[in-house]
PDB file of C-alpha atoms in Angstrom:
ATOM      1  CA  MET A  12    -208.650 -90.244 -95.200  1.00  0.00           C
ATOM      2  CA  ASN A  13    -207.943 -90.481 -91.151  1.00  0.00           C
ATOM      3  CA  ALA A  14    -205.069 -87.871 -90.265  1.00  0.00           C
ATOM      4  CA  SER A  15    -204.036 -90.032 -87.257  1.00  0.00           C
ATOM      5  CA  ALA A  16    -203.905 -93.436 -89.478  1.00  0.00           C
ATOM      6  CA  LEU A  17    -201.307 -92.604 -92.084  1.00  0.00           C
ATOM      7  CA  HIS A  18    -198.924 -90.188 -89.531  1.00  0.00           C
ATOM      8  CA  ASN A  19    -198.918 -94.406 -88.767  1.00  0.00           C
ATOM      9  CA  LEU A  20    -199.216 -95.862 -92.149  1.00  0.00           C
ATOM     10  CA  ARG A  21    -195.724 -92.651 -91.932  1.00  0.00           C
ATOM     11  CA  CYS A  22    -194.139 -94.340 -89.291  1.00  0.00           C
ATOM     12  CA  ILE A  23    -194.894 -97.081 -88.888  1.00  0.00           C
ATOM     13  CA  GLN A  24    -191.384 -99.865 -89.096  1.00  0.00           C
ATOM     14  CA  TYR A  25    -191.377-103.622 -89.797  1.00  0.00           C
ATOM     15  CA  ASN A  26    -189.381-105.141 -86.738  1.00  0.00           C
ATOM     16  CA  PRO A  27    -188.145-108.931 -88.132  1.00  0.00           C
ATOM     17  CA  LYS A  28    -189.168-109.642 -84.618  1.00  0.00           C
ATOM     18  CA  GLU A  29    -191.728-108.809 -84.927  1.00  0.00           C
ATOM     19  CA  ASP A  30    -194.394-111.775 -86.286  1.00  0.00           C
ATOM     20  CA  MET A  31    -195.216-111.174 -89.878  1.00  0.00           C
ATOM     21  CA  THR A  32    -198.583-111.772 -90.254  1.00  0.00           C
ATOM     22  CA  ASP A  33    -199.159-109.029 -87.040  1.00  0.00           C
ATOM     23  CA  PHE A  34    -197.399-106.821 -88.884  1.00  0.00           C
ATOM     24  CA  ILE A  35    -198.747-106.978 -92.259  1.00  0.00           C
ATOM     25  CA  SER A  36    -202.319-107.749 -90.318  1.00  0.00           C
ATOM     26  CA  LYS A  37    -201.724-103.258 -88.981  1.00  0.00           C
ATOM     27  CA  PHE A  38    -200.414-102.116 -92.149  1.00  0.00           C
ATOM     28  CA  LEU A  39    -203.129-103.254 -94.117  1.00  0.00           C
ATOM     29  CA  SER A  40    -205.626-101.574 -91.490  1.00  0.00           C
ATOM     30  CA  LEU A  41    -204.030 -98.879 -91.550  1.00  0.00           C
ATOM     31  CA  CYS A  42    -204.226 -98.621 -95.098  1.00  0.00           C
ATOM     32  CA  ARG A  43    -208.188 -98.629 -95.163  1.00  0.00           C
ATOM     33  CA  THR A  44    -207.983 -96.488 -92.398  1.00  0.00           C
ATOM     34  CA  ALA A  45    -206.236 -93.849 -94.298  1.00  0.00           C
ATOM     35  CA  ASN A  46    -207.937 -94.523 -97.700  1.00  0.00           C
ATOM     36  CA  ILE A  47    -204.671 -94.895 -99.244  1.00  0.00           C
ATOM     37  CA  THR A  48    -206.231 -97.013-102.022  1.00  0.00           C
ATOM     38  CA  SER A  49    -203.218 -96.791-105.823  1.00  0.00           C
ATOM     39  CA  LEU A  50    -201.403 -99.541-105.767  1.00  0.00           C
ATOM     40  CA  GLU A  51    -197.404 -97.494-106.167  1.00  0.00           C
ATOM     41  CA  GLU A  52    -198.907 -95.608-102.684  1.00  0.00           C
ATOM     42  CA  GLN A  53    -199.336 -98.331-101.235  1.00  0.00           C
ATOM     43  CA  LYS A  54    -195.713-100.007-102.394  1.00  0.00           C
ATOM     44  CA  THR A  55    -193.982 -96.559-101.177  1.00  0.00           C
ATOM     45  CA  TYR A  56    -195.612 -96.798 -97.717  1.00  0.00           C
ATOM     46  CA  LEU A  57    -194.646-101.173 -97.535  1.00  0.00           C
ATOM     47  CA  LEU A  58    -190.849-100.370 -98.718  1.00  0.00           C
ATOM     48  CA  ASN A  59    -190.602 -97.294 -96.391  1.00  0.00           C
ATOM     49  CA  SER A  60    -191.216 -99.656 -93.210  1.00  0.00           C
ATOM     50  CA  LEU A  61    -188.152-101.544 -94.285  1.00  0.00           C
ATOM     51  CA  LEU A  62    -184.511-100.000 -92.660  1.00  0.00           C
ATOM     52  CA  ASP A  63    -182.770-102.619 -94.117  1.00  0.00           C
ATOM     53  CA  ASP A  64    -181.196-100.717 -97.571  1.00  0.00           C
ATOM     54  CA  ASN A  65    -180.298-103.606 -99.365  1.00  0.00           C
ATOM     55  CA  ILE A  66    -183.255-105.302 -99.117  1.00  0.00           C
ATOM     56  CA  ARG A  67    -185.759-102.441 -99.827  1.00  0.00           C
ATOM     57  CA  ASN A  68    -184.035-102.532-102.786  1.00  0.00           C
ATOM     58  CA  ILE A  69    -184.009-105.471-103.567  1.00  0.00           C
ATOM     59  CA  LEU A  70    -187.365-105.055-102.388  1.00  0.00           C
ATOM     60  CA  ALA A  71    -187.994-101.771-105.160  1.00  0.00           C
ATOM     61  CA  SER A  72    -187.076-103.878-108.162  1.00  0.00           C
ATOM     62  CA  LYS A  73    -189.103-106.360-107.692  1.00  0.00           C
ATOM     63  CA  PHE A  74    -192.777-104.668-107.517  1.00  0.00           C
ATOM     64  CA  ARG A  75    -191.404-102.102-110.354  1.00  0.00           C
ATOM     65  CA  ASN A  76    -193.799-104.407-113.464  1.00  0.00           C
ATOM     66  CA  VAL A  77    -196.477-105.739-110.559  1.00  0.00           C
ATOM     67  CA  ASP A  78    -199.956-104.636-110.551  1.00  0.00           C
ATOM     68  CA  ASP A  79    -201.801-106.637-108.047  1.00  0.00           C
ATOM     69  CA  PHE A  80    -200.788-105.808-104.155  1.00  0.00           C
ATOM     70  CA  ASP A  81    -202.105-109.110-103.036  1.00  0.00           C
ATOM     71  CA  TRP A  82    -199.012-109.532-104.975  1.00  0.00           C
ATOM     72  CA  VAL A  83    -196.923-107.651-103.719  1.00  0.00           C
ATOM     73  CA  ILE A  84    -198.133-109.160-100.765  1.00  0.00           C
ATOM     74  CA  ARG A  85    -196.262-111.224-101.067  1.00  0.00           C
ATOM     75  CA  LEU A  86    -193.808-111.257-102.590  1.00  0.00           C
ATOM     76  CA  PHE A  87    -192.735-109.299 -99.223  1.00  0.00           C
ATOM     77  CA  GLN A  88    -193.480-111.843 -97.073  1.00  0.00           C
ATOM     78  CA  GLY A  89    -191.789-113.674 -99.707  1.00  0.00           C
ATOM     79  CA  ILE A  90    -188.461-112.497-100.044  1.00  0.00           C
ATOM     80  CA  MET A  91    -188.421-111.548 -95.693  1.00  0.00           C
ATOM     81  CA  TYR A  92    -188.435-114.738 -94.166  1.00  0.00           C
ATOM     82  CA  GLU A  93    -185.967-116.184 -97.010  1.00  0.00           C
ATOM     83  CA  TYR A  94    -183.005-112.578 -96.319  1.00  0.00           C
ATOM     84  CA  PRO A  95    -182.266-113.020 -92.792  1.00  0.00           C
ATOM     85  CA  MET A  96    -182.379-109.603 -91.554  1.00  0.00           C
ATOM     86  CA  HIS A  97    -179.901-110.507 -88.942  1.00  0.00           C
ATOM     87  CA  GLN A  98    -177.053-110.928 -91.266  1.00  0.00           C
ATOM     88  CA  ILE A  99    -174.098-107.658 -93.185  1.00  0.00           C
ATOM     89  CA  ARG A 100    -174.418-106.909 -96.664  1.00  0.00           C
ATOM     90  CA  TYR A 101    -172.230-105.713 -99.191  1.00  0.00           C
ATOM     91  CA  GLY A 102    -174.329-102.292 -99.472  1.00  0.00           C
ATOM     92  CA  SER A 103    -175.005-102.533 -95.210  1.00  0.00           C
ATOM     93  CA  LYS A 104    -175.249 -99.340 -93.148  1.00  0.00           C
ATOM     94  CA  ILE A 105    -173.902-100.598 -89.671  1.00  0.00           C
ATOM     95  CA  THR A 106    -171.610 -98.481 -86.927  1.00  0.00           C
ATOM     96  CA  ILE A 107    -168.898-100.732 -85.360  1.00  0.00           C
ATOM     97  CA  LYS A 108    -168.279-100.652 -81.461  1.00  0.00           C
ATOM     98  CA  HIS A 109    -165.587-101.756 -79.159  1.00  0.00           C
ATOM     99  CA  CYS A 110    -166.770-104.324 -77.354  1.00  0.00           C
ATOM    100  CA  SER A 111    -164.628-103.886 -73.999  1.00  0.00           C
ATOM    101  CA  THR A 112    -165.559-100.083 -73.772  1.00  0.00           C
ATOM    102  CA  GLY A 113    -168.284 -99.479 -75.801  1.00  0.00           C
ATOM    103  CA  ASN A 114    -167.268 -96.864 -77.970  1.00  0.00           C
ATOM    104  CA  PHE A 115    -167.833 -97.040 -81.911  1.00  0.00           C
ATOM    105  CA  LEU A 116    -165.526 -95.902 -84.269  1.00  0.00           C
ATOM    106  CA  SER A 117    -166.038 -93.436 -84.691  1.00  0.00           C
ATOM    107  CA  HIS A 118    -164.819 -89.995 -87.590  1.00  0.00           C
ATOM    108  CA  GLY A 119    -165.875 -87.128 -85.902  1.00  0.00           C
ATOM    109  CA  GLU A 120    -163.121 -84.183 -86.299  1.00  0.00           C
ATOM    110  CA  GLN A 121    -162.607 -84.888 -90.097  1.00  0.00           C
ATOM    111  CA  ILE A 122    -159.085 -82.699 -90.675  1.00  0.00           C
ATOM    112  CA  PRO A 123    -156.571 -83.573 -91.971  1.00  0.00           C
ATOM    113  CA  ILE A 124    -153.285 -84.818 -90.536  1.00  0.00           C
ATOM    114  CA  GLU A 125    -151.357 -82.120 -92.345  1.00  0.00           C
ATOM    115  CA  THR A 126    -152.611 -79.737 -95.383  1.00  0.00           C
ATOM    116  CA  ASP A 127    -153.328 -81.574 -98.596  1.00  0.00           C
ATOM    117  CA  SER A 128    -153.089 -84.833 -97.031  1.00  0.00           C
ATOM    118  CA  GLN A 129    -156.264 -87.688 -97.504  1.00  0.00           C
ATOM    119  CA  LEU A 130    -155.881 -88.756 -94.281  1.00  0.00           C
ATOM    120  CA  SER A 131    -157.502 -88.219 -91.358  1.00  0.00           C
ATOM    121  CA  LYS A 132    -158.252 -88.972 -87.781  1.00  0.00           C
ATOM    122  CA  VAL A 133    -160.540 -92.346 -86.965  1.00  0.00           C
ATOM    123  CA  SER A 134    -161.361 -92.384 -83.078  1.00  0.00           C
ATOM    124  CA  CYS A 135    -163.400 -94.643 -80.603  1.00  0.00           C
ATOM    125  CA  ASP A 136    -165.922 -92.260 -78.413  1.00  0.00           C
ATOM    126  CA  GLY A 137    -170.131 -91.911 -78.387  1.00  0.00           C
ATOM    127  CA  MET A 138    -171.476 -94.704 -75.751  1.00  0.00           C
ATOM    128  CA  SER A 139    -174.908 -93.324 -76.031  1.00  0.00           C
ATOM    129  CA  ARG A 140    -176.917 -94.107 -79.694  1.00  0.00           C
ATOM    130  CA  PRO A 141    -174.642 -93.201 -82.352  1.00  0.00           C
ATOM    131  CA  ALA A 142    -174.267 -90.640 -84.481  1.00  0.00           C
ATOM    132  CA  ALA A 143    -173.988 -89.239 -88.336  1.00  0.00           C
ATOM    133  CA  ASN A 144    -170.167 -89.608 -87.705  1.00  0.00           C
ATOM    134  CA  GLU A 145    -170.100 -93.473 -86.269  1.00  0.00           C
ATOM    135  CA  ILE A 146    -171.610 -95.129 -89.355  1.00  0.00           C
ATOM    136  CA  TRP A 147    -169.854 -97.167 -92.030  1.00  0.00           C
ATOM    137  CA  ILE A 148    -170.892 -98.070 -95.982  1.00  0.00           C
ATOM    138  CA  VAL A 149    -169.598-102.744 -95.977  1.00  0.00           C
ATOM    139  CA  SER A 150    -168.881-102.114 -99.038  1.00  0.00           C
ATOM    140  CA  SER A 151    -166.301-103.771-101.795  1.00  0.00           C
ATOM    141  CA  PRO A 152    -162.579-104.502-101.248  1.00  0.00           C
ATOM    142  CA  TYR A 153    -159.948-102.073-102.828  1.00  0.00           C
ATOM    143  CA  GLY A 154    -159.512-104.637-106.678  1.00  0.00           C
ATOM    144  CA  GLU A 155    -162.727-106.016-107.063  1.00  0.00           C
ATOM    145  CA  ASN A 156    -166.725-105.964-107.377  1.00  0.00           C
ATOM    146  CA  LYS A 157    -169.212-107.295-105.408  1.00  0.00           C
ATOM    147  CA  VAL A 158    -172.704-107.787-105.687  1.00  0.00           C
ATOM    148  CA  PRO A 159    -174.826-105.455-103.415  1.00  0.00           C
ATOM    149  CA  GLY A 160    -177.301-107.560-101.061  1.00  0.00           C
ATOM    150  CA  ASP A 161    -174.622-110.521-100.700  1.00  0.00           C
ATOM    151  CA  PRO A 162    -174.146-111.435 -97.437  1.00  0.00           C
ATOM    152  CA  ILE A 163    -170.258-111.838 -96.128  1.00  0.00           C
ATOM    153  CA  HIS A 164    -169.078-116.198 -95.397  1.00  0.00           C
ATOM    154  CA  TYR A 165    -166.598-116.008 -93.266  1.00  0.00           C
ATOM    155  CA  ASN A 166    -162.859-115.231 -93.842  1.00  0.00           C
ATOM    156  CA  SER A 167    -163.658-112.417 -96.864  1.00  0.00           C
ATOM    157  CA  ILE A 168    -162.587-109.004 -97.079  1.00  0.00           C
ATOM    158  CA  ILE A 169    -164.331-105.889 -97.267  1.00  0.00           C
ATOM    159  CA  SER A 170    -163.406-102.082 -96.651  1.00  0.00           C
ATOM    160  CA  LEU A 171    -165.003 -99.729 -94.026  1.00  0.00           C
ATOM    161  CA  LYS A 172    -165.893 -96.753 -95.682  1.00  0.00           C
ATOM    162  CA  HIS A 173    -167.197 -93.371 -93.936  1.00  0.00           C
ATOM    163  CA  GLU A 174    -171.470 -92.048 -94.895  1.00  0.00           C
ATOM    164  CA  THR A 175    -170.670 -88.544 -94.258  1.00  0.00           C
ATOM    165  CA  THR A 176    -167.667 -88.551 -95.563  1.00  0.00           C
ATOM    166  CA  GLY A 177    -167.018 -90.841 -97.889  1.00  0.00           C
ATOM    167  CA  GLY A 178    -163.467 -91.576 -96.625  1.00  0.00           C
ATOM    168  CA  SER A 179    -162.775 -95.457 -96.379  1.00  0.00           C
ATOM    169  CA  LEU A 180    -160.643 -96.672 -92.857  1.00  0.00           C
ATOM    170  CA  HIS A 181    -157.549 -97.565 -93.811  1.00  0.00           C
ATOM    171  CA  ALA A 182    -153.998 -98.403 -92.236  1.00  0.00           C
ATOM    172  CA  THR A 183    -150.115 -97.778 -92.434  1.00  0.00           C
ATOM    173  CA  GLU A 184    -147.930 -99.538 -89.913  1.00  0.00           C
ATOM    174  CA  ASN A 185    -149.983 -98.981 -87.123  1.00  0.00           C
ATOM    175  CA  ASN A 186    -151.771 -96.177 -87.738  1.00  0.00           C
ATOM    176  CA  VAL A 187    -155.372 -96.245 -88.431  1.00  0.00           C
ATOM    177  CA  TRP A 188    -156.867 -93.947 -90.652  1.00  0.00           C
ATOM    178  CA  SER A 189    -159.834 -92.133 -92.547  1.00  0.00           C
ATOM    179  CA  PHE A 190    -158.753 -92.139 -95.823  1.00  0.00           C
ATOM    180  CA  MET A 191    -160.109 -90.391 -99.224  1.00  0.00           C
ATOM    181  CA  GLY A 192    -159.417 -92.934-101.707  1.00  0.00           C
ATOM    182  CA  ARG A 193    -158.542 -96.472-101.489  1.00  0.00           C
ATOM    183  CA  SER A 194    -155.703 -97.926-102.079  1.00  0.00           C
ATOM    184  CA  GLU A 195    -154.551-102.069-101.132  1.00  0.00           C
ATOM    185  CA  ASN A 196    -154.587-100.627 -97.227  1.00  0.00           C
ATOM    186  CA  SER A 197    -157.895-100.412 -97.056  1.00  0.00           C
ATOM    187  CA  ASN A 198    -158.914-103.904 -97.209  1.00  0.00           C
ATOM    188  CA  TRP A 199    -159.760-106.293 -93.737  1.00  0.00           C
ATOM    189  CA  LEU A 200    -160.288-109.091 -93.226  1.00  0.00           C
ATOM    190  CA  VAL A 201    -163.355-110.474 -91.326  1.00  0.00           C
ATOM    191  CA  ARG A 202    -162.505-113.334 -88.960  1.00  0.00           C
ATOM    192  CA  ARG A 203    -164.269-114.565 -86.213  1.00  0.00           C
ATOM    193  CA  HIS A 204    -162.663-113.294 -82.151  1.00  0.00           C
ATOM    194  CA  THR A 205    -162.777-116.731 -80.672  1.00  0.00           C
ATOM    195  CA  THR A 206    -159.772-117.359 -78.364  1.00  0.00           C
ATOM    196  CA  GLU A 207    -158.696-121.047 -79.564  1.00  0.00           C
ATOM    197  CA  PRO A 208    -155.777-121.418 -82.402  1.00  0.00           C
ATOM    198  CA  GLY A 209    -156.294-121.679 -85.901  1.00  0.00           C
ATOM    199  CA  TYR A 210    -160.579-121.503 -85.730  1.00  0.00           C
ATOM    200  CA  HIS A 211    -159.393-117.154 -86.674  1.00  0.00           C
ATOM    201  CA  ASN A 212    -159.583-119.410 -90.093  1.00  0.00           C
ATOM    202  CA  ASP A 213    -162.830-121.148 -90.074  1.00  0.00           C
ATOM    203  CA  PRO A 214    -164.807-119.819 -92.377  1.00  0.00           C
ATOM    204  CA  ASN A 215    -167.776-121.161 -92.017  1.00  0.00           C
ATOM    205  CA  GLY A 216    -170.674-118.717 -91.601  1.00  0.00           C
ATOM    206  CA  VAL A 217    -171.604-116.125 -92.260  1.00  0.00           C
ATOM    207  CA  TRP A 218    -171.325-111.932 -90.345  1.00  0.00           C
ATOM    208  CA  ALA A 219    -174.457-110.768 -87.956  1.00  0.00           C
ATOM    209  CA  ILE A 220    -175.441-108.623 -86.104  1.00  0.00           C
ATOM    210  CA  GLY A 221    -174.131-108.971 -82.523  1.00  0.00           C
ATOM    211  CA  ASP A 222    -171.253-110.918 -84.024  1.00  0.00           C
ATOM    212  CA  ILE A 223    -167.774-110.682 -82.017  1.00  0.00           C
ATOM    213  CA  ILE A 224    -165.540-110.231 -84.686  1.00  0.00           C
ATOM    214  CA  ILE A 225    -161.943-108.682 -85.706  1.00  0.00           C
ATOM    215  CA  LEU A 226    -161.173-107.170 -88.212  1.00  0.00           C
ATOM    216  CA  GLU A 227    -157.804-107.436 -89.372  1.00  0.00           C
ATOM    217  CA  ASN A 228    -155.248-105.371 -92.434  1.00  0.00           C
ATOM    218  CA  VAL A 229    -155.417-107.566 -95.287  1.00  0.00           C
ATOM    219  CA  SER A 230    -151.708-105.174 -96.151  1.00  0.00           C
ATOM    220  CA  ASN A 231    -150.389-105.290 -92.722  1.00  0.00           C
ATOM    221  CA  LYS A 232    -152.207-108.555 -91.321  1.00  0.00           C
ATOM    222  CA  LEU A 233    -152.015-106.242 -87.165  1.00  0.00           C
ATOM    223  CA  PRO A 234    -156.655-106.834 -86.155  1.00  0.00           C
ATOM    224  CA  LEU A 235    -158.240-103.285 -85.321  1.00  0.00           C
ATOM    225  CA  TYR A 236    -156.843-102.335 -81.628  1.00  0.00           C
ATOM    226  CA  SER A 237    -158.975 -99.640 -78.604  1.00  0.00           C
ATOM    227  CA  ASN A 238    -158.521 -99.285 -75.974  1.00  0.00           C
ATOM    228  CA  ASP A 239    -159.880 -96.421 -72.680  1.00  0.00           C
ATOM    229  CA  ASN A 240    -157.956 -93.735 -74.256  1.00  0.00           C
ATOM    230  CA  HIS A 241    -160.122 -93.230 -77.415  1.00  0.00           C
ATOM    231  CA  ASN A 242    -157.350 -93.713 -80.054  1.00  0.00           C
ATOM    232  CA  VAL A 243    -157.515 -96.208 -82.988  1.00  0.00           C
ATOM    233  CA  SER A 244    -154.506 -98.973 -83.558  1.00  0.00           C
ATOM    234  CA  LEU A 245    -153.280-101.534 -85.081  1.00  0.00           C
ATOM    235  CA  ASP A 246    -152.538-103.953 -82.496  1.00  0.00           C
ATOM    236  CA  GLY A 247    -152.655-107.535 -80.083  1.00  0.00           C
ATOM    237  CA  ASP A 248    -152.634-110.865 -81.465  1.00  0.00           C
ATOM    238  CA  GLY A 249    -156.707-110.723 -82.879  1.00  0.00           C
ATOM    239  CA  TYR A 250    -157.354-112.746 -79.172  1.00  0.00           C
ATOM    240  CA  GLU A 251    -157.372-110.428 -76.618  1.00  0.00           C
ATOM    241  CA  GLU A 252    -160.196-108.703 -74.788  1.00  0.00           C
ATOM    242  CA  ASN A 253    -158.878-104.547 -76.596  1.00  0.00           C
ATOM    243  CA  ASN A 254    -159.503-106.379 -80.468  1.00  0.00           C
ATOM    244  CA  LYS A 255    -162.767-107.458 -80.223  1.00  0.00           C
ATOM    245  CA  TRP A 256    -165.862-105.848 -81.968  1.00  0.00           C
ATOM    246  CA  TYR A 257    -169.245-105.895 -82.788  1.00  0.00           C
ATOM    247  CA  ALA A 258    -171.323-104.471 -85.789  1.00  0.00           C
ATOM    248  CA  GLU A 259    -175.354-102.780 -85.761  1.00  0.00           C
ATOM    249  CA  ILE A 260    -177.537-102.107 -89.009  1.00  0.00           C
ATOM    250  CA  ALA A 261    -176.981 -97.270 -88.745  1.00  0.00           C
ATOM    251  CA  GLY A 262    -181.070 -97.061 -87.106  1.00  0.00           C
ATOM    252  CA  GLN A 263    -181.697-100.101 -85.754  1.00  0.00           C
TER     253      GLN A 263
END
């Protein structure tokens, strides 16, 4: 067994911007050089090359009863061509970055606002590579069950669950918190950011990495807002710079 090839196989990552043929060729070459002949091991290494949990889970379920490696590769190619990696979906782990300040939506302190409270402060911190405190899971809105892996069309309602603490992004009046529970105040409408009145309500298109959006709290009908003081609140009319955010898949 070639130790270097095995190390590279463990570290290989699929980049959707990379040519699929080049990636498959590299993967197969590493398997041969590392003498990985077990089909289950080959499946595992291929799945581990994916950063997106949703697509990894979809492929794992499709691989389960496949006993031919050529068919595994065909499935991988077909699903990856069909499944746009730039889309944000229910179940995606994302970071949410404020366009004006470059800071990430964070739940860093994790300290209740008072004894026995289920609410704790969120902020807009961290200007470099996001840490664990800045990772949120796109989840079904309160009162609904969405299918993990389904794309999120504009004007859809979501909730955002903090990966580390399990708290939901939540609003009471103009204040924004992490809430260790769920309610209607944890529901957020994903809208396009635009300077054109009325275009907010256009449902066309799917939320994707890098799209400039506003997150409007459904109960309060106000958008998520931040500025240079790192505070997060509900404020603005949805058209101004401090209401602009964009998301990236965590780890990419």
